[in-house]
Structure formats: C-alpha cells, structure tokens
Coordinates of C-alpha atoms in Angstrom, one line a residue:
M30 CA -9.1 25.6 -23.6
D31 CA -9.7 26.1 -19.9
A32 CA -7.2 28.2 -17.9
P33 CA -4.7 26.3 -15.7
E34 CA -5.6 26.5 -12.1
L35 CA -4.0 25.0 -9.0
S36 CA -6.4 23.4 -6.6
R37 CA -6.1 24.3 -2.9
S38 CA -7.4 21.1 -1.4
P39 CA -5.5 17.8 -1.3
M40 CA -6.0 15.8 -4.5
V41 CA -6.4 12.1 -5.2
T42 CA -5.3 10.5 -8.4
I43 CA -8.1 8.3 -9.9
G44 CA -6.8 7.7 -13.4
R45 CA -4.3 8.3 -16.2
I46 CA -5.0 9.4 -19.8
L47 CA -3.8 6.6 -22.1
K48 CA -4.6 7.9 -25.6
P49 CA -7.2 9.8 -27.7
F50 CA -10.4 8.0 -28.6
G51 CA -12.5 8.9 -31.6
V52 CA -12.7 12.2 -33.6
H53 CA -14.3 14.4 -30.9
G54 CA -11.3 14.7 -28.5
E55 CA -12.4 12.0 -26.1
V56 CA -9.7 10.0 -24.2
R57 CA -9.3 6.4 -23.1
I58 CA -8.2 6.3 -19.5
E59 CA -6.7 3.8 -17.1
S60 CA -8.7 3.8 -13.9
L61 CA -6.7 3.7 -10.7
S62 CA -9.8 3.7 -8.5
D63 CA -11.4 0.7 -7.0
V64 CA -14.6 2.7 -6.2
P65 CA -17.4 1.5 -8.5
G66 CA -18.8 4.3 -10.6
R67 CA -16.0 6.6 -9.7
F68 CA -16.2 8.6 -13.0
E69 CA -19.9 8.8 -13.3
G70 CA -21.2 12.1 -11.8
L71 CA -17.9 13.9 -12.0
E72 CA -18.3 17.5 -13.0
T73 CA -14.6 18.6 -13.1
V74 CA -11.2 17.0 -12.9
T75 CA -7.7 18.3 -12.7
L76 CA -5.1 17.0 -15.1
A77 CA -1.5 16.9 -14.0
L78 CA 1.0 16.5 -16.7
P79 CA 4.4 14.9 -16.2
D80 CA 6.1 18.2 -16.9
G81 CA 4.3 19.8 -14.0
R82 CA 1.5 21.7 -15.8
I83 CA -1.9 21.6 -14.3
L84 CA -5.3 22.0 -16.1
E85 CA -8.7 22.0 -14.5
T86 CA -11.4 21.0 -17.0
L87 CA -15.1 20.0 -17.1
V88 CA -16.2 16.4 -17.7
T89 CA -18.6 16.4 -20.6
S90 CA -19.2 12.6 -21.0
V91 CA -18.3 9.3 -19.4
R92 CA -18.7 5.9 -21.2
Q93 CA -17.8 2.4 -20.1
I94 CA -16.4 0.3 -22.9
N95 CA -15.1 -3.3 -22.5
Q96 CA -12.8 -2.9 -19.6
G97 CA -12.1 0.8 -19.8
V98 CA -13.5 4.2 -19.5
I99 CA -13.8 6.9 -22.2
L100 CA -14.0 10.5 -20.9
G101 CA -15.0 13.6 -22.8
L102 CA -13.4 16.7 -21.4
S103 CA -14.1 20.3 -22.3
A104 CA -10.4 21.0 -22.7
F105 CA -10.3 18.7 -25.8
S106 CA -12.2 19.0 -29.0
T107 CA -9.9 17.1 -31.4
P108 CA -7.8 14.0 -31.1
E109 CA -4.7 16.0 -31.8
T110 CA -5.3 18.2 -28.7
A111 CA -6.2 15.2 -26.6
A112 CA -2.9 13.5 -27.7
L113 CA -1.0 16.3 -26.0
Y114 CA -2.3 15.1 -22.7
R115 CA -1.3 11.5 -23.0
G116 CA 0.1 10.3 -19.7
A117 CA -1.6 13.1 -17.7
W118 CA -2.8 12.0 -14.2
I119 CA -6.6 12.6 -13.5
K120 CA -7.1 14.0 -10.1
I121 CA -10.1 15.0 -8.0
P122 CA -10.3 16.7 -4.5
E123 CA -9.8 14.3 -1.6
N124 CA -13.0 13.3 0.2
Q125 CA -12.2 13.4 3.9
N126 CA -15.0 11.1 4.8
L127 CA -13.9 8.0 2.9
P128 CA -15.3 4.7 4.2
R129 CA -12.6 2.6 6.0
D130 CA -12.1 -0.2 8.4
T131 CA -9.8 0.1 11.4
D132 CA -6.1 0.0 10.4
T133 CA -6.9 0.3 6.7
F134 CA -5.4 3.1 4.6
Y135 CA -5.7 4.3 1.0
Q136 CA -2.7 4.3 -1.2
F137 CA -2.8 8.0 -1.7
E138 CA -2.5 8.5 2.0
L139 CA 0.6 6.4 2.3
I140 CA 2.5 7.9 -0.7
G141 CA 5.0 10.5 0.7
L142 CA 5.1 9.2 4.2
K143 CA 8.5 9.2 6.0
V144 CA 9.5 5.6 6.8
E145 CA 11.3 4.6 10.0
D146 CA 12.7 1.3 11.3
A147 CA 11.5 -0.2 14.5
E148 CA 13.9 2.1 16.5
G149 CA 12.7 5.3 14.8
H150 CA 15.7 5.7 12.5
P151 CA 14.9 7.1 9.0
V152 CA 14.8 4.5 6.2
G153 CA 13.4 6.7 3.4
T154 CA 10.2 7.9 1.8
L155 CA 7.4 5.7 0.6
E156 CA 7.2 6.7 -3.0
E157 CA 5.1 4.0 -4.7
V158 CA 2.9 1.0 -4.1
L159 CA 3.2 -1.9 -6.5
E160 CA 0.2 -4.2 -6.8
Y161 CA 0.9 -7.9 -7.1
P162 CA -1.7 -10.7 -7.0
Q163 CA -0.4 -12.0 -3.6
H164 CA 0.1 -8.6 -1.9
H165 CA 1.1 -5.0 -2.3
V166 CA 4.7 -3.9 -2.1
F167 CA 5.9 -0.6 -0.8
V168 CA 8.7 1.1 -2.7
I169 CA 10.8 3.1 -0.2
R170 CA 13.6 5.3 -1.6
N171 CA 16.3 7.2 0.1
E172 CA 19.4 8.9 -1.4
D173 CA 21.4 5.6 -1.4
R174 CA 18.9 3.0 -2.5
E175 CA 15.5 1.6 -3.2
I176 CA 13.9 -0.8 -0.7
L177 CA 11.0 -3.1 -1.5
V178 CA 8.9 -4.0 1.6
P179 CA 5.8 -6.3 1.5
A180 CA 2.8 -4.4 2.7
S181 CA 1.5 -6.6 5.5
R182 CA 0.8 -6.5 9.2
R183 CA 4.0 -8.4 9.7
T184 CA 6.2 -5.6 8.3
I185 CA 4.3 -2.5 9.4
A186 CA 4.2 -1.6 13.1
M187 CA 2.4 1.7 12.8
V188 CA 1.0 4.3 10.4
D189 CA 0.6 7.9 11.7
L190 CA -1.0 10.0 9.1
A191 CA -1.1 13.1 11.3
H192 CA 2.7 13.1 11.6
K193 CA 3.2 11.6 8.1
V194 CA 5.2 8.6 9.4
L195 CA 5.1 4.8 8.7
R196 CA 7.1 2.7 11.1
L197 CA 8.3 -0.8 10.1
T198 CA 8.6 -3.8 12.4
S199 CA 11.8 -5.5 13.3
R200 CA 14.3 -6.0 10.5
E201 CA 13.8 -9.8 10.4
W202 CA 10.7 -9.2 8.2
W203 CA 12.1 -6.6 5.7
D204 CA 15.9 -6.3 5.9
T205 CA 17.5 -6.5 2.5
T206 CA 21.1 -6.9 3.8
Y207 CA 21.3 -10.5 2.8
A208 CA 19.1 -10.3 -0.3
L209 CA 20.4 -11.6 -3.6

C-alpha cells in the first residue's frame, strides 16, 4: 500500500468511494464533479477518510458504467482492502486557472467562508451546499444554530475569496426569525 502523504497544495473533492467493485480491488465512486471526463487522465488522487487519515495513490484504471465510474487504484488489490476505504473522499490538487464567468464561484471555494449579514456582523460559517432542482441552498452553522439560505443573487451581496468572506443581503430575503 502507498505511504500516507499530505499534499501541500489546496485540494478539491471530486468524488466519494461508495463500495468495492469486482474481485481486483476496484471501487465504484460517486462523482461530485460536473466537469466532463474529470476522472480520465488522472494519474494520482488523494483519499481522505472520515477518521482523518490521508492516502495518496496512483489511478490504474477508469471505466464508465451506466451512470457511474469505476476506479482502479494502486492502493487496493482486493475487494476486502477496498472496502476499508468506503466513504473516503477523492481529492485532487486545485487548478487555479478554472474557467469561470463573472460572479460565478465553485462550491469548494465557498465551503469554509465566514458569513456576515448586510451590516458585517458574523452569522456563521458556510459548511455545506445542498443541491435541489430549483436552486442550491447554503448551510451556515454557528455555535447556536444552523441556517439554510437559498443561494441566489437576491440573498448574496458579495463574495470575497481573498478575505474568505460571504456577505448576505438584507434580512428580508433570508431571516429565519419567523420561520416555522
């Protein structure tokens, strides 16, 4: 098995291991990327387990089946070994030159931003983005509660990646005081 290694560059999560596939230690993955062909051409990936362990491994094969992806990784040679990594996040180094439109951000850039209200008072930290058919929803948590805010131009006043801040608009669009 490859030795654990921490990557020094920022990482992007592109998938999650669902379960072993076949007898050679391949794994079925859930793709979290909307980039076509994201897995083809990968040479190495970093696996981040829920318990905090990190493993960098070579990609030995990539196959598309039905609506999923099967990955062969040098770290696994049996289904039993692959099963130990069920739930691991598949990460690759962040590409700083990602294509983007003005005022468009990738989810991985938003996760972890400090969220402020329109006056600059702290609201919490953006910890997750939920995807619904109508729109995305930001999950903002602080020590007291969890706030769900629709991700739209109506609710977001400004995103400052350099200072790691997301500022919301006036409370009329996202205040949960009167929510059921």
